[in-house]
Amino acid sequence: MHNGPILWSMSLGGGASGGRLRSAGEGVATQEIFIPESSETALDLLSQHGSDVFIMGGGTVGMALIGEGAVSPPLIMSLSRAKLNGVRRTDGRLEIGATTSLSRVAQLIDPPLLATAARHVGGWAIRNMATLAGNLFVPPPAGDAAVALLALDAEVVAASKGSTRVIPLAQFFKGRAQTALAPHELVVRIDVPRSAGTSAFLKFGRRLMNTPAVVTVAARVVRDDRGMCTDARIALGAAGDHPLRVMQAEAALRGRTLDSTSIEDAAAEAVRTVRPHGDALASEWFRRRMVGVYVRRALHLIGG
Amino acid sequence: MRMVSFTLNGKPAVALVGLVESLRDVLREQLHVHSVKAGCGQGGCGSCTVLMDGEPIVSCLLSAALAEGREITTVDGIGTPTSLHPLQQAFYDNFAAQCGFCTAGMITVAKALLDHNPHPTRAEILEALSGNLCRCTGYLPIIRAIEDAAARMDGGR
């Protein structure tokens, strides 16, 4: 996987010129593009070729990286016809196929947090192509849907030929462009359990829509009948190497009512913990400041 | 290389495409559909927007190999110079095009919007257009044109 400058800083930071775009596709020696018609075929191909295969969901990031010349994969596998899309609800639990488009996810009424996050990704055309599982692999400052999934305690269903395992999303991200997946594993589904509490999603970008994030916040707070926080999730995008939960900030709320004092403490913990990157959209300093502002706003929205 | 066949503006089209070649480049260079503009190549500007099975996509980020069997519509399939679609007439009447680079993408996405939602609110128009950049008009004439077209098409045209 690509470890160099991230997608959006390349496109917005002026790294690659338009002139390189055209030739890049012709210059690389891609030997094959696999378009499997079933998940079984996709897993077979992956067991044969493993990490040599560049996997594309909707291709909205993959094709841009290839076009820029940032990656030159010898083998590509598109999952667009692998029948891994679709949404199923069982016992209040939502099972979302890996290649379900973000347009489809944006139509889900429950949980509202996830649909709101999906609506914040790109524009309409991008959401028609981009997939929910693909959003787990895009580098910050993209990846808004993954932030909401973290706050919802989502689980990743990873399959390889002949076996399947479930990875809690909080343990899925291992570093920049690094995940807990083995080379022969494929994300086939994302499960979202029925969740308690009140939630809020806020994204701050340079424009209202169709923009990567300066910072993204998804928060969920569970309170008992006396108003004490019994559990909390505060997830952030564009605040580090990957979408992440700030557990120190979550802990600052536990056992307290959601008021100005506890909210200030949680925001301060978040600011202290995060290690955001600077890019053409926002400096590291500005992102850190905005983490505090937006965690505070999200928690006030929940509290109010 | 591989052979790909799809429907382009209602007619069959065949092209021999590179494995990572975009649909945008195939449309422009092999099929000479120059209304599909090559803008950012990153999915950020929307000037290469086409409809695939009636839904807007950015053709710069679609591997042409994946267009196999699909129905692709460009602005050329929406109206003709002698018989403009109401959207095209409304863009003309409302001065919604200046340099024209974004116009084909704008009309294409507006067509999909009105197909889904014949009476969009201004907020719905803004959301639908959020993936398409215009550096000339300030967007207001484009928004007015779409509102105008929606009103004109009310008679079921």
Short mmCIF file of N, CA and C in Angstrom, two decimals, chain A residues 85-169:
data_model
loop_
_atom_site.label_atom_id
_atom_site.label_comp_id
_atom_site.label_asym_id
_atom_site.label_seq_id
_atom_site.Cartn_x
_atom_site.Cartn_y
_atom_site.Cartn_z
N ASN A 85 -22.73 -5.94 -2.17
CA ASN A 85 -23.50 -4.77 -1.73
C ASN A 85 -24.85 -5.21 -1.17
N GLY A 86 -25.47 -4.31 -0.45
CA GLY A 86 -26.80 -4.60 0.10
C GLY A 86 -26.85 -4.36 1.60
N VAL A 87 -28.06 -4.09 2.08
CA VAL A 87 -28.25 -3.79 3.50
C VAL A 87 -29.28 -4.75 4.06
N ARG A 88 -28.99 -5.30 5.23
CA ARG A 88 -29.92 -6.22 5.87
C ARG A 88 -30.04 -5.85 7.35
N ARG A 89 -31.27 -5.89 7.86
CA ARG A 89 -31.46 -5.56 9.26
C ARG A 89 -31.95 -6.81 9.98
N THR A 90 -31.21 -7.23 11.02
CA THR A 90 -31.63 -8.40 11.79
C THR A 90 -31.54 -8.06 13.26
N ASP A 91 -32.63 -8.24 13.99
CA ASP A 91 -32.69 -7.94 15.42
C ASP A 91 -32.15 -6.55 15.72
N GLY A 92 -32.48 -5.59 14.89
CA GLY A 92 -32.04 -4.23 15.13
C GLY A 92 -30.60 -4.00 14.75
N ARG A 93 -29.91 -5.05 14.32
CA ARG A 93 -28.51 -4.95 13.94
C ARG A 93 -28.47 -4.75 12.44
N LEU A 94 -27.60 -3.86 12.00
CA LEU A 94 -27.54 -3.52 10.60
C LEU A 94 -26.33 -4.20 9.97
N GLU A 95 -26.57 -4.99 8.92
CA GLU A 95 -25.46 -5.65 8.22
C GLU A 95 -25.34 -5.00 6.85
N ILE A 96 -24.23 -4.32 6.64
CA ILE A 96 -24.06 -3.56 5.41
C ILE A 96 -22.95 -4.20 4.58
N GLY A 97 -23.30 -4.61 3.38
CA GLY A 97 -22.33 -5.23 2.48
C GLY A 97 -21.20 -4.26 2.18
N ALA A 98 -19.99 -4.82 1.99
CA ALA A 98 -18.79 -4.00 1.87
C ALA A 98 -18.88 -2.95 0.77
N THR A 99 -19.48 -3.33 -0.38
CA THR A 99 -19.47 -2.40 -1.51
C THR A 99 -20.79 -1.63 -1.64
N THR A 100 -21.57 -1.59 -0.58
CA THR A 100 -22.77 -0.74 -0.59
C THR A 100 -22.34 0.71 -0.79
N SER A 101 -23.00 1.39 -1.73
CA SER A 101 -22.55 2.75 -2.05
C SER A 101 -22.90 3.71 -0.92
N LEU A 102 -22.14 4.78 -0.82
CA LEU A 102 -22.42 5.77 0.21
C LEU A 102 -23.75 6.48 -0.06
N SER A 103 -24.19 6.52 -1.33
CA SER A 103 -25.54 7.05 -1.62
C SER A 103 -26.60 6.21 -0.93
N ARG A 104 -26.41 4.90 -0.98
CA ARG A 104 -27.37 3.98 -0.33
C ARG A 104 -27.29 4.15 1.19
N VAL A 105 -26.08 4.23 1.72
CA VAL A 105 -25.91 4.40 3.17
C VAL A 105 -26.54 5.71 3.63
N ALA A 106 -26.45 6.74 2.79
CA ALA A 106 -27.00 8.05 3.15
C ALA A 106 -28.52 8.02 3.25
N GLN A 107 -29.15 6.98 2.69
CA GLN A 107 -30.61 6.88 2.75
C GLN A 107 -31.09 6.13 3.99
N LEU A 108 -30.17 5.52 4.74
CA LEU A 108 -30.58 4.75 5.91
C LEU A 108 -31.13 5.69 6.98
N ILE A 109 -32.28 5.36 7.51
CA ILE A 109 -32.90 6.25 8.49
C ILE A 109 -32.30 6.00 9.88
N ASP A 110 -31.95 4.76 10.16
CA ASP A 110 -31.45 4.41 11.47
C ASP A 110 -30.19 3.56 11.32
N PRO A 111 -29.06 3.90 11.94
CA PRO A 111 -28.87 5.04 12.84
C PRO A 111 -28.60 6.34 12.06
N PRO A 112 -29.18 7.44 12.50
CA PRO A 112 -29.02 8.70 11.75
C PRO A 112 -27.57 9.15 11.64
N LEU A 113 -26.76 8.81 12.63
CA LEU A 113 -25.35 9.21 12.64
C LEU A 113 -24.63 8.75 11.37
N LEU A 114 -24.89 7.51 10.95
CA LEU A 114 -24.18 6.93 9.81
C LEU A 114 -24.60 7.60 8.50
N ALA A 115 -25.91 7.80 8.34
CA ALA A 115 -26.41 8.43 7.12
C ALA A 115 -25.88 9.86 7.01
N THR A 116 -25.86 10.58 8.14
CA THR A 116 -25.36 11.95 8.13
C THR A 116 -23.90 11.97 7.69
N ALA A 117 -23.12 11.05 8.24
CA ALA A 117 -21.70 11.00 7.87
C ALA A 117 -21.55 10.69 6.38
N ALA A 118 -22.34 9.75 5.87
CA ALA A 118 -22.23 9.38 4.46
C ALA A 118 -22.55 10.57 3.56
N ARG A 119 -23.53 11.37 3.97
CA ARG A 119 -23.90 12.55 3.17
C ARG A 119 -22.80 13.60 3.13
N HIS A 120 -21.85 13.52 4.08
CA HIS A 120 -20.77 14.50 4.11
C HIS A 120 -19.58 14.10 3.24
N VAL A 121 -19.65 12.93 2.59
CA VAL A 121 -18.53 12.49 1.75
C VAL A 121 -18.75 12.99 0.32
N GLY A 122 -17.77 13.71 -0.20
CA GLY A 122 -17.75 14.11 -1.61
C GLY A 122 -19.03 14.77 -2.09
N GLY A 123 -19.30 14.64 -3.38
CA GLY A 123 -20.56 15.10 -3.97
C GLY A 123 -21.39 13.88 -4.35
N TRP A 124 -22.52 14.14 -5.00
CA TRP A 124 -23.45 13.07 -5.35
C TRP A 124 -22.79 11.97 -6.19
N ALA A 125 -22.08 12.37 -7.24
CA ALA A 125 -21.47 11.39 -8.14
C ALA A 125 -20.45 10.52 -7.40
N ILE A 126 -19.68 11.14 -6.51
CA ILE A 126 -18.70 10.38 -5.73
C ILE A 126 -19.42 9.38 -4.82
N ARG A 127 -20.50 9.82 -4.18
CA ARG A 127 -21.22 8.91 -3.27
C ARG A 127 -21.88 7.76 -4.03
N ASN A 128 -22.22 7.98 -5.30
CA ASN A 128 -22.77 6.88 -6.11
C ASN A 128 -21.72 5.81 -6.38
N MET A 129 -20.45 6.19 -6.40
CA MET A 129 -19.38 5.25 -6.72
C MET A 129 -18.71 4.69 -5.46
N ALA A 130 -18.46 5.57 -4.49
CA ALA A 130 -17.69 5.20 -3.30
C ALA A 130 -18.45 4.18 -2.45
N THR A 131 -17.70 3.27 -1.82
CA THR A 131 -18.31 2.20 -1.03
C THR A 131 -18.03 2.40 0.46
N LEU A 132 -18.88 1.80 1.30
CA LEU A 132 -18.71 1.96 2.75
C LEU A 132 -17.40 1.33 3.23
N ALA A 133 -17.10 0.12 2.77
CA ALA A 133 -15.84 -0.52 3.21
C ALA A 133 -14.64 0.25 2.65
N GLY A 134 -14.77 0.75 1.44
CA GLY A 134 -13.68 1.54 0.85
C GLY A 134 -13.33 2.73 1.72
N ASN A 135 -14.34 3.29 2.37
CA ASN A 135 -14.12 4.46 3.22
C ASN A 135 -13.21 4.15 4.41
N LEU A 136 -13.09 2.86 4.78
CA LEU A 136 -12.19 2.48 5.88
C LEU A 136 -10.73 2.58 5.47
N PHE A 137 -10.48 2.61 4.15
CA PHE A 137 -9.10 2.53 3.67
C PHE A 137 -8.57 3.86 3.13
N VAL A 138 -9.42 4.89 3.10
CA VAL A 138 -8.95 6.16 2.55
C VAL A 138 -8.17 6.90 3.63
N PRO A 139 -7.08 7.54 3.24
CA PRO A 139 -6.28 8.23 4.25
C PRO A 139 -6.94 9.53 4.71
N PRO A 140 -6.75 9.93 5.99
CA PRO A 140 -7.23 11.24 6.41
C PRO A 140 -6.61 12.32 5.53
N PRO A 141 -7.27 13.43 5.26
CA PRO A 141 -8.49 13.91 5.91
C PRO A 141 -9.79 13.40 5.29
N ALA A 142 -9.76 12.38 4.44
CA ALA A 142 -11.00 11.75 3.99
C ALA A 142 -11.37 10.66 5.01
N GLY A 143 -12.50 10.00 4.81
CA GLY A 143 -12.89 8.90 5.69
C GLY A 143 -13.92 9.25 6.74
N ASP A 144 -14.90 10.08 6.38
CA ASP A 144 -15.90 10.52 7.36
C ASP A 144 -16.81 9.39 7.83
N ALA A 145 -17.19 8.48 6.93
CA ALA A 145 -18.11 7.41 7.32
C ALA A 145 -17.47 6.52 8.38
N ALA A 146 -16.18 6.29 8.26
CA ALA A 146 -15.46 5.46 9.23
C ALA A 146 -15.52 6.07 10.63
N VAL A 147 -15.53 7.40 10.70
CA VAL A 147 -15.59 8.09 12.00
C VAL A 147 -16.92 7.78 12.69
N ALA A 148 -18.02 7.85 11.92
CA ALA A 148 -19.34 7.52 12.48
C ALA A 148 -19.39 6.05 12.89
N LEU A 149 -18.81 5.18 12.05
CA LEU A 149 -18.82 3.74 12.37
C LEU A 149 -18.09 3.46 13.68
N LEU A 150 -17.01 4.20 13.95
CA LEU A 150 -16.28 4.03 15.22
C LEU A 150 -17.18 4.38 16.41
N ALA A 151 -17.90 5.49 16.28
CA ALA A 151 -18.77 5.93 17.39
C ALA A 151 -19.94 4.97 17.59
N LEU A 152 -20.24 4.15 16.57
CA LEU A 152 -21.36 3.21 16.66
C LEU A 152 -20.91 1.80 17.03
N ASP A 153 -19.62 1.63 17.39
CA ASP A 153 -19.07 0.31 17.75
C ASP A 153 -19.24 -0.71 16.62
N ALA A 154 -19.05 -0.28 15.39
CA ALA A 154 -19.20 -1.18 14.25
C ALA A 154 -18.13 -2.27 14.27
N GLU A 155 -18.47 -3.38 13.61
CA GLU A 155 -17.53 -4.49 13.49
C GLU A 155 -17.28 -4.78 12.02
N VAL A 156 -16.04 -5.14 11.73
CA VAL A 156 -15.65 -5.44 10.36
C VAL A 156 -15.66 -6.96 10.18
N VAL A 157 -16.38 -7.45 9.19
CA VAL A 157 -16.36 -8.89 8.90
C VAL A 157 -15.34 -9.09 7.78
N ALA A 158 -14.25 -9.79 8.13
CA ALA A 158 -13.16 -10.02 7.17
C ALA A 158 -13.17 -11.49 6.78
N ALA A 159 -13.15 -11.73 5.47
CA ALA A 159 -13.16 -13.12 5.00
C ALA A 159 -11.89 -13.42 4.22
N SER A 160 -11.45 -14.67 4.31
CA SER A 160 -10.44 -15.17 3.40
C SER A 160 -11.00 -16.50 2.91
N LYS A 161 -10.31 -17.14 1.98
CA LYS A 161 -10.87 -18.37 1.42
C LYS A 161 -11.08 -19.39 2.55
N GLY A 162 -12.33 -19.74 2.82
CA GLY A 162 -12.62 -20.77 3.81
C GLY A 162 -12.74 -20.30 5.25
N SER A 163 -12.52 -19.01 5.52
CA SER A 163 -12.71 -18.58 6.91
C SER A 163 -13.15 -17.13 6.99
N THR A 164 -13.77 -16.83 8.13
CA THR A 164 -14.30 -15.49 8.35
C THR A 164 -14.00 -15.10 9.79
N ARG A 165 -13.63 -13.86 10.02
CA ARG A 165 -13.49 -13.41 11.40
C ARG A 165 -14.05 -12.00 11.53
N VAL A 166 -14.36 -11.65 12.77
CA VAL A 166 -14.95 -10.35 13.06
C VAL A 166 -13.92 -9.50 13.81
N ILE A 167 -13.69 -8.29 13.31
CA ILE A 167 -12.72 -7.39 13.94
C ILE A 167 -13.47 -6.14 14.40
N PRO A 168 -13.47 -5.85 15.72
CA PRO A 168 -14.05 -4.57 16.15
C PRO A 168 -13.34 -3.42 15.43
N LEU A 169 -14.12 -2.46 14.93
CA LEU A 169 -13.50 -1.40 14.13
C LEU A 169 -12.43 -0.65 14.92
#
